[in-house]
Amino acid sequence: MNRARKLVASISTLSTRRRTYSPSSSTFRTISIINSQTHHSSRRESFQPSSSAKPLCLRFSGREFSSGSSDTTSSSACWNCGSSSEKDAFLFCDSCRSIQPIDDSVDYFQIFDLEKKYELDAGSLEGKYKDWQKKLHPDLVHNKSQKERDYAADQSAKVTEAYRTLTKRLSRAMYIMKLNGKNVNEEETITDPTLLMEIMELRETISEANDSKELDQIRSQVQEKLKQWSDSFVEAFESQRFDEAVKCIQRMTYYERACEEIVKKL
Amino acid sequence: MYHPIVIDHFDNPRNVGTFNKNDPNVGTGVVGAPACGDLMKLQVKFDGSGKIVDARFKTFDSAIAASSLATEWVKGKSMDEVLTIKNLQIAKHLFLPPVLLHCSMLAEDAIKAAVKDYQKKQAEATGETFKA
């Protein structure tokens, strides 16, 4: 299945490249061909014939279908100047520096130029986030068109969402599972008695604890456990033991919840 | 807006507490919903003839109303009857908003878990092996 998709993607990449500079009508035709072959087209606005002279933005990126980001040939062309960029310049067009709309195929790790793995350097992430916020600051885009300002606002929201997801261990774990096609089933009821009993007792202790010293102590114990299970998650995930990884995530969810309760009480 | 009935169960939950889980007449069910970190413990006490005479629950977070209602409903019913209690009935009775629907699922699962626990104990007491 994946191979078929990669084939389609490379075909669309080729045809896109060839037709990037052609007038709107033939570009539109290209899109309808691609459209019939692929199921997922996230950018619907691209397919409305625009009355302006600007070429339609072709949003198909080969990355949408291939699993690895090592394939850096982006086939998205800039809506403004039509040039298509070789590297992952998803925010600004390299040629004309106009702000691009959100590309859903760009994942959070790519935004911060990080390797797609669970372990990361929090300091470096924070630094990169601050850099992004500077680039996308409203004041810096105020002299751009309304369209670009809207794009910048969307991009900014995405960057913030990405940062929030990647900073916390639990959300990072769930995200990386999702990227690998393993969605943590949140609806399922857990009946593991050992885990539940432990959490029950933990929550009871928290609700009975009344002084902040005791709560702090409990909190550091829970943080310990979080770290422990986070490490187990990494191990399970990297060895592709996804069921075990999911269990680690479930535990982490409970410990996070317990931490939240403690914070509320403090 | 929450319906008064669910607010009532929230503010005045019935049957909060614990039974001694080692009591042979007590079945204990503990279930969890990982998405929100919800946790529910429901216990039922049977009389000698397979009827539930009392129930207790302890829960953390949003499942209070559903558990409280569940403990009310199981009292006076037989094992077979309580196993027919469905989450949708609980949800409907409490007019649960969508965000709390998972609690009713949890309640249904907790009842089943408690009954199963009791059955397991009974089987062990008579020397049979319990088949889930």
mmCIF file of C-alpha atoms in Angstrom:
data_model
loop_
_atom_site.group_PDB
_atom_site.id
_atom_site.type_symbol
_atom_site.label_atom_id
_atom_site.label_comp_id
_atom_site.label_asym_id
_atom_site.label_seq_id
_atom_site.Cartn_x
_atom_site.Cartn_y
_atom_site.Cartn_z
ATOM 1 C CA MET A 1 0.000 0.000 0.000
ATOM 2 C CA ASN A 2 2.780 2.322 0.964
ATOM 3 C CA ARG A 3 4.673 1.571 -2.174
ATOM 4 C CA ALA A 4 1.679 2.448 -4.311
ATOM 5 C CA ARG A 5 1.358 5.726 -2.503
ATOM 6 C CA LYS A 6 5.010 6.525 -2.985
ATOM 7 C CA LEU A 7 4.590 5.829 -6.673
ATOM 8 C CA VAL A 8 1.628 8.167 -6.886
ATOM 9 C CA ALA A 9 3.545 10.769 -4.946
ATOM 10 C CA SER A 10 6.541 10.643 -7.218
ATOM 11 C CA ILE A 11 4.296 10.857 -10.270
ATOM 12 C CA SER A 12 2.552 13.882 -8.858
ATOM 13 C CA THR A 13 5.883 15.415 -7.921
ATOM 14 C CA LEU A 14 7.098 15.057 -11.484
ATOM 15 C CA SER A 15 3.995 16.448 -13.092
ATOM 16 C CA THR A 16 3.852 19.286 -10.596
ATOM 17 C CA ARG A 17 7.408 20.270 -11.304
ATOM 18 C CA ARG A 18 6.831 20.336 -15.013
ATOM 19 C CA ARG A 19 3.722 22.422 -14.817
ATOM 20 C CA THR A 20 4.608 24.891 -12.132
ATOM 21 C CA TYR A 21 5.030 27.812 -14.513
ATOM 22 C CA SER A 22 2.242 27.057 -16.904
ATOM 23 C CA PRO A 23 -0.954 29.130 -17.053
ATOM 24 C CA SER A 24 -3.813 28.384 -14.685
ATOM 25 C CA SER A 25 -5.864 26.183 -16.943
ATOM 26 C CA SER A 26 -3.307 23.459 -17.427
ATOM 27 C CA THR A 27 -2.319 23.654 -13.796
ATOM 28 C CA PHE A 28 -5.899 23.028 -12.888
ATOM 29 C CA ARG A 29 -5.934 19.966 -15.071
ATOM 30 C CA THR A 30 -2.893 18.636 -13.298
ATOM 31 C CA ILE A 31 -4.608 19.027 -10.009
ATOM 32 C CA SER A 32 -7.676 17.107 -11.078
ATOM 33 C CA ILE A 33 -5.476 14.260 -12.265
ATOM 34 C CA ILE A 34 -3.654 14.178 -8.968
ATOM 35 C CA ASN A 35 -6.918 14.529 -7.126
ATOM 36 C CA SER A 36 -8.386 11.415 -8.623
ATOM 37 C CA GLN A 37 -5.336 9.400 -7.690
ATOM 38 C CA THR A 38 -4.960 10.473 -4.129
ATOM 39 C CA HIS A 39 -7.490 10.316 -1.331
ATOM 40 C CA HIS A 40 -6.115 12.888 1.001
ATOM 41 C CA SER A 41 -6.069 16.423 -0.176
ATOM 42 C CA SER A 42 -5.929 18.693 2.753
ATOM 43 C CA ARG A 43 -5.761 21.993 0.974
ATOM 44 C CA ARG A 44 -9.122 22.441 -0.670
ATOM 45 C CA GLU A 45 -8.634 26.115 -1.341
ATOM 46 C CA SER A 46 -5.918 25.234 -3.828
ATOM 47 C CA PHE A 47 -8.437 23.724 -6.190
ATOM 48 C CA GLN A 48 -10.701 26.664 -6.656
ATOM 49 C CA PRO A 49 -9.856 28.411 -9.892
ATOM 50 C CA SER A 50 -8.681 31.829 -8.898
ATOM 51 C CA SER A 51 -9.696 34.858 -10.828
ATOM 52 C CA SER A 52 -6.347 36.524 -10.278
ATOM 53 C CA ALA A 53 -3.385 35.914 -12.486
ATOM 54 C CA LYS A 54 -1.451 34.157 -9.765
ATOM 55 C CA PRO A 55 -0.810 30.496 -10.417
ATOM 56 C CA LEU A 56 -2.690 28.072 -8.223
ATOM 57 C CA CYS A 57 -0.824 26.768 -5.301
ATOM 58 C CA LEU A 58 -0.053 23.127 -5.714
ATOM 59 C CA ARG A 59 -0.018 21.701 -2.270
ATOM 60 C CA PHE A 60 0.985 18.141 -2.852
ATOM 61 C CA SER A 61 4.104 17.380 -1.056
ATOM 62 C CA GLY A 62 5.711 14.015 -1.585
ATOM 63 C CA ARG A 63 6.205 13.945 2.144
ATOM 64 C CA GLU A 64 2.530 13.441 2.769
ATOM 65 C CA PHE A 65 2.807 9.833 1.707
ATOM 66 C CA SER A 66 6.301 8.774 2.495
ATOM 67 C CA SER A 67 6.987 7.851 6.063
ATOM 68 C CA GLY A 68 10.447 9.316 6.394
ATOM 69 C CA SER A 69 11.394 12.935 6.180
ATOM 70 C CA SER A 70 14.700 12.079 4.572
ATOM 71 C CA ASP A 71 12.955 12.676 1.276
ATOM 72 C CA THR A 72 13.363 16.437 1.328
ATOM 73 C CA THR A 73 12.224 17.217 -2.174
ATOM 74 C CA SER A 74 9.230 19.380 -1.537
ATOM 75 C CA SER A 75 6.905 19.768 -4.457
ATOM 76 C CA SER A 76 4.864 22.628 -3.048
ATOM 77 C CA ALA A 77 5.100 25.717 -5.110
ATOM 78 C CA CYS A 78 4.832 29.193 -3.712
ATOM 79 C CA TRP A 79 1.424 30.812 -4.224
ATOM 80 C CA ASN A 80 3.050 34.115 -4.910
ATOM 81 C CA CYS A 81 5.896 33.533 -7.284
ATOM 82 C CA GLY A 82 5.343 29.939 -8.269
ATOM 83 C CA SER A 83 8.840 28.826 -7.480
ATOM 84 C CA SER A 84 9.125 25.492 -5.840
ATOM 85 C CA SER A 85 11.650 25.076 -3.166
ATOM 86 C CA GLU A 86 14.106 22.252 -2.839
ATOM 87 C CA LYS A 87 14.299 22.199 0.904
ATOM 88 C CA ASP A 88 11.716 22.225 3.636
ATOM 89 C CA ALA A 89 11.154 25.945 3.585
ATOM 90 C CA PHE A 90 7.634 25.604 4.754
ATOM 91 C CA LEU A 91 7.228 29.007 6.278
ATOM 92 C CA PHE A 92 8.759 31.436 3.842
ATOM 93 C CA CYS A 93 9.237 31.006 0.181
ATOM 94 C CA ASP A 94 12.916 31.059 -0.585
ATOM 95 C CA SER A 95 12.522 33.194 -3.664
ATOM 96 C CA CYS A 96 10.050 35.882 -2.784
ATOM 97 C CA ARG A 97 9.964 35.617 1.013
ATOM 98 C CA SER A 98 6.213 35.521 1.152
ATOM 99 C CA ILE A 99 4.599 33.633 3.994
ATOM 100 C CA GLN A 100 3.169 30.259 3.083
ATOM 101 C CA PRO A 101 0.001 28.672 4.409
ATOM 102 C CA ILE A 102 0.197 25.696 6.753
ATOM 103 C CA ASP A 103 1.447 22.502 5.241
ATOM 104 C CA ASP A 104 -0.183 19.645 7.127
ATOM 105 C CA SER A 105 2.475 17.211 6.072
ATOM 106 C CA VAL A 106 5.073 19.043 8.093
ATOM 107 C CA ASP A 107 5.262 17.381 11.456
ATOM 108 C CA TYR A 108 6.222 18.975 14.746
ATOM 109 C CA PHE A 109 9.746 17.604 14.723
ATOM 110 C CA GLN A 110 10.399 19.125 11.337
ATOM 111 C CA ILE A 111 9.217 22.512 12.548
ATOM 112 C CA PHE A 112 11.985 22.554 15.117
ATOM 113 C CA ASP A 113 14.463 20.799 12.914
ATOM 114 C CA LEU A 114 14.682 17.891 15.320
ATOM 115 C CA GLU A 115 15.226 14.244 14.711
ATOM 116 C CA LYS A 116 12.005 12.255 14.830
ATOM 117 C CA LYS A 117 12.721 10.541 18.072
ATOM 118 C CA TYR A 118 11.434 10.710 21.602
ATOM 119 C CA GLU A 119 14.562 11.969 23.352
ATOM 120 C CA LEU A 120 15.209 15.631 22.868
ATOM 121 C CA ASP A 121 17.069 18.504 24.405
ATOM 122 C CA ALA A 122 14.528 20.731 26.125
ATOM 123 C CA GLY A 123 16.805 23.758 26.091
ATOM 124 C CA SER A 124 17.387 23.528 22.388
ATOM 125 C CA LEU A 125 13.654 23.106 21.753
ATOM 126 C CA GLU A 126 12.855 26.182 23.774
ATOM 127 C CA GLY A 127 15.494 28.204 21.955
ATOM 128 C CA LYS A 128 14.118 27.213 18.580
ATOM 129 C CA TYR A 129 10.599 28.003 19.693
ATOM 130 C CA LYS A 130 11.627 31.493 20.712
ATOM 131 C CA ASP A 131 13.306 31.980 17.350
ATOM 132 C CA TRP A 132 10.106 31.008 15.582
ATOM 133 C CA GLN A 133 8.010 33.328 17.650
ATOM 134 C CA LYS A 134 10.323 36.157 16.704
ATOM 135 C CA LYS A 135 9.965 35.336 13.026
ATOM 136 C CA LEU A 136 6.205 35.153 13.268
ATOM 137 C CA HIS A 137 5.699 38.110 15.526
ATOM 138 C CA PRO A 138 2.709 40.183 14.418
ATOM 139 C CA ASP A 139 4.749 43.384 14.265
ATOM 140 C CA LEU A 140 7.108 41.885 11.750
ATOM 141 C CA VAL A 141 4.339 40.948 9.372
ATOM 142 C CA HIS A 142 2.167 44.032 9.657
ATOM 143 C CA ASN A 143 3.290 45.400 6.355
ATOM 144 C CA LYS A 144 2.426 42.194 4.543
ATOM 145 C CA SER A 145 -0.883 41.470 2.871
ATOM 146 C CA GLN A 146 -3.884 40.353 4.909
ATOM 147 C CA LYS A 147 -3.554 36.911 3.405
ATOM 148 C CA GLU A 148 -0.003 36.609 4.623
ATOM 149 C CA ARG A 149 -0.883 37.934 8.026
ATOM 150 C CA ASP A 150 -3.526 35.243 8.267
ATOM 151 C CA TYR A 151 -1.009 32.625 7.183
ATOM 152 C CA ALA A 152 1.421 33.914 9.774
ATOM 153 C CA ALA A 153 -1.226 33.659 12.467
ATOM 154 C CA ASP A 154 -1.974 30.069 11.476
ATOM 155 C CA GLN A 155 1.705 29.190 11.375
ATOM 156 C CA SER A 156 2.220 30.762 14.769
ATOM 157 C CA ALA A 157 -0.608 28.723 16.252
ATOM 158 C CA LYS A 158 0.844 25.567 14.755
ATOM 159 C CA VAL A 159 4.296 26.312 16.122
ATOM 160 C CA THR A 160 2.867 26.905 19.586
ATOM 161 C CA GLU A 161 0.874 23.684 19.393
ATOM 162 C CA ALA A 162 3.995 21.862 18.271
ATOM 163 C CA TYR A 163 6.032 23.276 21.113
ATOM 164 C CA ARG A 164 3.407 22.385 23.703
ATOM 165 C CA THR A 165 3.132 18.850 22.386
ATOM 166 C CA LEU A 166 6.860 18.266 22.324
ATOM 167 C CA THR A 167 7.805 19.805 25.671
ATOM 168 C CA LYS A 168 5.746 17.478 27.822
ATOM 169 C CA ARG A 169 6.924 13.885 27.916
ATOM 170 C CA LEU A 170 3.484 12.375 27.788
ATOM 171 C CA SER A 171 2.157 14.341 24.850
ATOM 172 C CA ARG A 172 5.439 13.810 23.025
ATOM 173 C CA ALA A 173 5.123 10.072 23.536
ATOM 174 C CA MET A 174 1.572 10.035 22.235
ATOM 175 C CA TYR A 175 2.518 12.207 19.262
ATOM 176 C CA ILE A 176 5.434 10.074 18.222
ATOM 177 C CA MET A 177 3.223 7.003 18.424
ATOM 178 C CA LYS A 178 0.686 8.760 16.242
ATOM 179 C CA LEU A 179 3.358 9.624 13.675
ATOM 180 C CA ASN A 180 4.137 5.965 13.489
ATOM 181 C CA GLY A 181 0.511 5.133 12.913
ATOM 182 C CA LYS A 182 -0.062 3.779 16.385
ATOM 183 C CA ASN A 183 -2.876 5.720 17.913
ATOM 184 C CA VAL A 184 -3.205 5.304 21.637
ATOM 185 C CA ASN A 185 -6.782 4.175 22.055
ATOM 186 C CA GLU A 186 -8.164 6.602 24.545
ATOM 187 C CA GLU A 187 -11.645 5.193 24.737
ATOM 188 C CA GLU A 188 -10.738 1.777 26.037
ATOM 189 C CA THR A 189 -11.383 1.029 29.675
ATOM 190 C CA ILE A 190 -8.451 -0.300 31.622
ATOM 191 C CA THR A 191 -8.988 -3.127 33.996
ATOM 192 C CA ASP A 192 -5.442 -3.924 35.012
ATOM 193 C CA PRO A 193 -5.982 -4.362 38.751
ATOM 194 C CA THR A 194 -2.405 -3.781 39.868
ATOM 195 C CA LEU A 195 -2.089 -0.506 38.032
ATOM 196 C CA LEU A 196 -5.515 0.719 39.062
ATOM 197 C CA MET A 197 -5.073 -0.232 42.686
ATOM 198 C CA GLU A 198 -1.772 1.588 42.783
ATOM 199 C CA ILE A 199 -3.244 4.697 41.250
ATOM 200 C CA MET A 200 -6.269 4.495 43.534
ATOM 201 C CA GLU A 201 -4.049 4.401 46.569
ATOM 202 C CA LEU A 202 -1.946 7.225 45.184
ATOM 203 C CA ARG A 203 -4.957 9.424 44.629
ATOM 204 C CA GLU A 204 -6.314 8.572 48.068
ATOM 205 C CA THR A 205 -3.018 9.540 49.636
ATOM 206 C CA ILE A 206 -3.062 12.798 47.761
ATOM 207 C CA SER A 207 -6.584 13.640 48.802
ATOM 208 C CA GLU A 208 -5.805 12.822 52.428
ATOM 209 C CA ALA A 209 -2.529 14.723 52.512
ATOM 210 C CA ASN A 210 -2.944 18.164 53.897
ATOM 211 C CA ASP A 211 0.351 19.853 54.349
ATOM 212 C CA SER A 212 2.377 21.114 51.455
ATOM 213 C CA LYS A 213 5.525 19.330 52.564
ATOM 214 C CA GLU A 214 3.801 15.983 52.298
ATOM 215 C CA LEU A 215 2.352 16.918 48.931
ATOM 216 C CA ASP A 216 5.731 17.992 47.625
ATOM 217 C CA GLN A 217 7.151 14.699 48.712
ATOM 218 C CA ILE A 218 4.438 12.775 46.937
ATOM 219 C CA ARG A 219 4.937 14.943 43.885
ATOM 220 C CA SER A 220 8.633 14.168 43.646
ATOM 221 C CA GLN A 221 7.831 10.489 43.988
ATOM 222 C CA VAL A 222 5.353 10.714 41.158
ATOM 223 C CA GLN A 223 7.834 12.666 39.009
ATOM 224 C CA GLU A 224 10.302 9.865 39.645
ATOM 225 C CA LYS A 225 7.776 7.363 38.421
ATOM 226 C CA LEU A 226 7.021 9.484 35.380
ATOM 227 C CA LYS A 227 10.680 9.558 34.467
ATOM 228 C CA GLN A 228 10.964 5.822 35.023
ATOM 229 C CA TRP A 229 8.017 5.030 32.805
ATOM 230 C CA SER A 230 9.126 7.552 30.259
ATOM 231 C CA ASP A 231 12.389 5.641 29.971
ATOM 232 C CA SER A 232 10.477 2.381 29.679
ATOM 233 C CA PHE A 233 8.452 3.943 26.923
ATOM 234 C CA VAL A 234 11.566 4.856 24.963
ATOM 235 C CA GLU A 235 12.861 1.347 25.282
ATOM 236 C CA ALA A 236 9.587 -0.269 24.293
ATOM 237 C CA PHE A 237 9.055 2.130 21.437
ATOM 238 C CA GLU A 238 12.487 1.722 19.981
ATOM 239 C CA SER A 239 12.216 -2.026 20.173
ATOM 240 C CA GLN A 240 8.877 -1.698 18.396
ATOM 241 C CA ARG A 241 6.998 -3.260 21.312
ATOM 242 C CA PHE A 242 4.087 -0.949 20.728
ATOM 243 C CA ASP A 243 1.608 -2.592 23.055
ATOM 244 C CA GLU A 244 4.007 -2.187 25.887
ATOM 245 C CA ALA A 245 4.631 1.381 24.796
ATOM 246 C CA VAL A 246 0.912 2.075 25.011
ATOM 247 C CA LYS A 247 0.843 0.686 28.549
ATOM 248 C CA CYS A 248 3.674 3.008 29.489
ATOM 249 C CA ILE A 249 1.717 5.911 28.095
ATOM 250 C CA GLN A 250 -1.349 4.908 30.097
ATOM 251 C CA ARG A 251 0.648 4.860 33.282
ATOM 252 C CA MET A 252 2.170 8.197 32.469
ATOM 253 C CA THR A 253 -1.308 9.619 31.938
ATOM 254 C CA TYR A 254 -2.322 8.594 35.422
ATOM 255 C CA TYR A 255 0.808 9.970 36.994
ATOM 256 C CA GLU A 256 0.371 13.248 35.152
ATOM 257 C CA ARG A 257 -3.191 13.445 36.382
ATOM 258 C CA ALA A 258 -2.018 12.799 39.923
ATOM 259 C CA CYS A 259 0.523 15.601 39.569
ATOM 260 C CA GLU A 260 -2.196 17.941 38.420
ATOM 261 C CA GLU A 261 -4.223 17.094 41.499
ATOM 262 C CA ILE A 262 -1.273 17.785 43.737
ATOM 263 C CA VAL A 263 -0.684 21.123 42.092
ATOM 264 C CA LYS A 264 -4.321 21.991 42.589
ATOM 265 C CA LYS A 265 -4.042 21.271 46.269
ATOM 266 C CA LEU A 266 -0.834 23.175 46.804
ATOM 267 C CA MET B 1 -25.369 23.388 31.371
ATOM 268 C CA TYR B 2 -25.640 20.321 33.542
ATOM 269 C CA HIS B 3 -28.995 18.844 34.354
ATOM 270 C CA PRO B 4 -30.091 19.177 38.019
ATOM 271 C CA ILE B 5 -30.116 15.419 38.385
ATOM 272 C CA VAL B 6 -26.430 15.073 37.602
ATOM 273 C CA ILE B 7 -25.601 18.066 39.760
ATOM 274 C CA ASP B 8 -27.483 16.395 42.592
ATOM 275 C CA HIS B 9 -25.428 13.232 42.270
ATOM 276 C CA PHE B 10 -22.310 15.313 42.086
ATOM 277 C CA ASP B 11 -23.071 17.328 45.189
ATOM 278 C CA ASN B 12 -24.742 14.568 47.173
ATOM 279 C CA PRO B 13 -23.214 11.363 45.964
ATOM 280 C CA ARG B 14 -24.855 8.272 47.361
ATOM 281 C CA ASN B 15 -23.035 5.284 48.761
ATOM 282 C CA VAL B 16 -19.543 6.677 48.888
ATOM 283 C CA GLY B 17 -17.246 4.393 50.784
ATOM 284 C CA THR B 18 -15.593 1.042 50.904
ATOM 285 C CA PHE B 19 -16.391 -2.505 51.821
ATOM 286 C CA ASN B 20 -13.784 -4.881 53.034
ATOM 287 C CA LYS B 21 -12.691 -6.403 49.794
ATOM 288 C CA ASN B 22 -11.710 -9.612 51.505
ATOM 289 C CA ASP B 23 -15.292 -10.211 52.532
ATOM 290 C CA PRO B 24 -16.455 -13.216 50.508
ATOM 291 C CA ASN B 25 -19.782 -11.560 49.821
ATOM 292 C CA VAL B 26 -18.174 -8.530 48.298
ATOM 293 C CA GLY B 27 -17.267 -8.115 44.661
ATOM 294 C CA THR B 28 -14.852 -5.304 43.802
ATOM 295 C CA GLY B 29 -14.492 -3.766 40.387
ATOM 296 C CA VAL B 30 -11.843 -1.161 39.608
ATOM 297 C CA VAL B 31 -11.788 0.407 36.178
ATOM 298 C CA GLY B 32 -9.978 3.273 34.577
ATOM 299 C CA ALA B 33 -10.313 5.560 31.601
ATOM 300 C CA PRO B 34 -6.844 6.482 30.421
ATOM 301 C CA ALA B 35 -7.870 9.437 28.317
ATOM 302 C CA CYS B 36 -8.773 11.594 31.273
ATOM 303 C CA GLY B 37 -7.128 9.671 34.057
ATOM 304 C CA ASP B 38 -10.484 8.734 35.542
ATOM 305 C CA LEU B 39 -10.639 5.978 38.070
ATOM 306 C CA MET B 40 -13.589 4.174 39.572
ATOM 307 C CA LYS B 41 -13.936 1.542 42.249
ATOM 308 C CA LEU B 42 -17.327 -0.039 42.678
ATOM 309 C CA GLN B 43 -18.160 -2.654 45.261
ATOM 310 C CA VAL B 44 -21.269 -4.771 45.632
ATOM 311 C CA LYS B 45 -22.357 -6.862 48.538
ATOM 312 C CA PHE B 46 -24.382 -9.953 47.833
ATOM 313 C CA ASP B 47 -26.643 -11.819 50.212
ATOM 314 C CA GLY B 48 -26.602 -15.588 50.147
ATOM 315 C CA SER B 49 -29.147 -15.824 47.353
ATOM 316 C CA GLY B 50 -27.389 -13.950 44.558
ATOM 317 C CA LYS B 51 -28.996 -10.597 45.188
ATOM 318 C CA ILE B 52 -27.121 -7.383 45.764
ATOM 319 C CA VAL B 53 -28.029 -5.822 49.047
ATOM 320 C CA ASP B 54 -25.616 -2.947 49.220
ATOM 321 C CA ALA B 55 -23.075 -1.087 47.143
ATOM 322 C CA ARG B 56 -20.276 1.411 47.589
ATOM 323 C CA PHE B 57 -18.148 3.398 45.262
ATOM 324 C CA LYS B 58 -15.060 5.529 45.262
ATOM 325 C CA THR B 59 -14.053 7.518 42.289
ATOM 326 C CA PHE B 60 -11.683 10.180 41.217
ATOM 327 C CA ASP B 61 -12.588 12.957 38.900
ATOM 328 C CA SER B 62 -15.546 13.229 36.651
ATOM 329 C CA ALA B 63 -17.192 9.870 37.186
ATOM 330 C CA ILE B 64 -18.833 10.716 40.500
ATOM 331 C CA ALA B 65 -22.393 11.109 39.254
ATOM 332 C CA ALA B 66 -22.332 7.984 37.116
ATOM 333 C CA SER B 67 -20.895 5.882 39.937
ATOM 334 C CA SER B 68 -23.331 7.251 42.455
ATOM 335 C CA LEU B 69 -26.241 6.374 40.217
ATOM 336 C CA ALA B 70 -24.788 2.949 39.478
ATOM 337 C CA THR B 71 -24.620 2.089 43.169
ATOM 338 C CA GLU B 72 -28.250 3.108 43.571
ATOM 339 C CA TRP B 73 -29.357 1.016 40.657
ATOM 340 C CA VAL B 74 -27.585 -2.199 41.610
ATOM 341 C CA LYS B 75 -29.107 -2.408 45.042
ATOM 342 C CA GLY B 76 -31.842 -4.998 45.309
ATOM 343 C CA LYS B 77 -31.052 -6.524 41.939
ATOM 344 C CA SER B 78 -29.771 -9.941 41.080
ATOM 345 C CA MET B 79 -26.480 -10.616 39.397
ATOM 346 C CA ASP B 80 -28.074 -11.234 36.038
ATOM 347 C CA GLU B 81 -30.136 -8.076 36.256
ATOM 348 C CA VAL B 82 -27.227 -5.785 36.979
ATOM 349 C CA LEU B 83 -25.254 -7.203 34.108
ATOM 350 C CA THR B 84 -27.906 -5.820 31.796
ATOM 351 C CA ILE B 85 -27.370 -2.250 32.951
ATOM 352 C CA LYS B 86 -26.066 -0.333 29.985
ATOM 353 C CA ASN B 87 -24.028 2.839 29.900
ATOM 354 C CA LEU B 88 -26.601 4.521 27.679
ATOM 355 C CA GLN B 89 -29.268 4.072 30.326
ATOM 356 C CA ILE B 90 -27.052 5.722 32.897
ATOM 357 C CA ALA B 91 -26.156 8.519 30.527
ATOM 358 C CA LYS B 92 -29.776 9.121 29.627
ATOM 359 C CA HIS B 93 -30.989 9.127 33.209
ATOM 360 C CA LEU B 94 -28.406 11.701 34.177
ATOM 361 C CA PHE B 95 -28.728 13.714 30.971
ATOM 362 C CA LEU B 96 -24.979 13.432 30.703
ATOM 363 C CA PRO B 97 -23.340 15.941 28.389
ATOM 364 C CA PRO B 98 -21.076 14.502 25.690
ATOM 365 C CA VAL B 99 -17.952 15.330 27.661
ATOM 366 C CA LEU B 100 -19.060 12.994 30.473
ATOM 367 C CA LEU B 101 -20.344 10.104 28.387
ATOM 368 C CA HIS B 102 -17.214 8.083 29.019
ATOM 369 C CA CYS B 103 -18.131 8.068 32.716
ATOM 370 C CA SER B 104 -21.272 6.092 32.048
ATOM 371 C CA MET B 105 -19.186 3.569 30.114
ATOM 372 C CA LEU B 106 -16.876 3.367 33.067
ATOM 373 C CA ALA B 107 -19.819 2.764 35.396
ATOM 374 C CA GLU B 108 -21.126 -0.085 33.266
ATOM 375 C CA ASP B 109 -17.669 -1.626 33.133
ATOM 376 C CA ALA B 110 -17.248 -1.218 36.882
ATOM 377 C CA ILE B 111 -20.491 -3.059 37.606
ATOM 378 C CA LYS B 112 -19.401 -5.911 35.359
ATOM 379 C CA ALA B 113 -15.962 -6.018 36.948
ATOM 380 C CA ALA B 114 -17.441 -6.131 40.445
ATOM 381 C CA VAL B 115 -19.759 -8.976 39.552
ATOM 382 C CA LYS B 116 -16.956 -10.867 37.861
ATOM 383 C CA ASP B 117 -14.810 -10.464 40.936
ATOM 384 C CA TYR B 118 -17.570 -11.857 43.107
ATOM 385 C CA GLN B 119 -18.087 -14.797 40.758
ATOM 386 C CA LYS B 120 -14.387 -15.509 40.831
ATOM 387 C CA LYS B 121 -14.393 -15.522 44.615
ATOM 388 C CA GLN B 122 -17.382 -17.812 44.707
ATOM 389 C CA ALA B 123 -15.766 -20.219 42.304
ATOM 390 C CA GLU B 124 -12.568 -20.244 44.305
ATOM 391 C CA ALA B 125 -14.514 -20.864 47.482
ATOM 392 C CA THR B 126 -16.178 -23.921 46.031
ATOM 393 C CA GLY B 127 -12.964 -25.113 44.469
ATOM 394 C CA GLU B 128 -14.036 -24.599 40.879
ATOM 395 C CA THR B 129 -11.962 -22.769 38.349
ATOM 396 C CA PHE B 130 -13.562 -19.584 37.205
ATOM 397 C CA LYS B 131 -13.984 -19.159 33.515
ATOM 398 C CA ALA B 132 -14.221 -15.595 32.306
#
